[in-house]
């Protein structure tokens, strides 16, 4: 490992950016999105569009159209050079002599740091690096990680950050407490977008000294639509839930290919009905889900298509809520839409 992964606070001082090509513009957007103050030396004056776009970003921009080789590096916390010519070497040498971290785009030999591929979820950031040797590979890895990292995971981190000191003062074992928050109903509520409920439950749990979470040791039931059968048509949220499940209750219409997307050691329980064979009644399905949730497990009720279309999802929700079990709904592509798309038949053709 040549490059040590670190996270730099780019709000602590200006970042000098050299160049005006595609690579430089990409770095400008990235830095401004990270709230940086960018001291930009494009080398020409045709940057009106970029200045207008920068005005809407959370960062700030200072533009100097003088010779980039005479760029002011005083006070800079980092230098990024993307001219694509011999000036990169000169800028790199100046930055190194001044003891300032420098990145020359696509020139790891001239750089003291490199930009990773980034998965940005607000307060949660995942960085993937290949020592500057294989940026295309890093992007491919980022795409895969994007698919499994929940979109609202940064909101959960932000909530935890706001109450971190309060928990440290009120709870005997903060580490165990936060584990229960992340893995339990509070974390599930945040990831489902139910922020007010999650925060209220968190405050209640802290006030109780963290001895128990608001639902005791009760797990959460995720009512998930499996789509029309093709695993590639699962929503990202459904995939994330399946990969975190302890037990999956599935019906007849859920394919093996979809079930294979669940966590490998998750228990699979068939609760479907087959023609000519004795089936499992709805009351028994409800009882099994309730027992699994009350044992503290993450329960997935996996239904073909969408759970609220020709399914009994509403009945199951009512029964679970009677037992004060948290329920999260994860919609799926209904089979009606999936079949029409497969047959290339628009349902709204005029």
PDB file of C-alpha atoms in Angstrom, residues 35 40 140 207:
ATOM      1  CA  UNK A  35     -17.446  22.826   0.713  1.00  0.00           C
ATOM      2  CA  UNK A  40      -8.558  28.282  -9.546  1.00  0.00           C
ATOM      3  CA  UNK A 140     -16.453  -0.371 -11.310  1.00  0.00           C
ATOM      4  CA  UNK A 207     -33.542   8.668  28.732  1.00  0.00           C
TER       5      UNK A 207
END
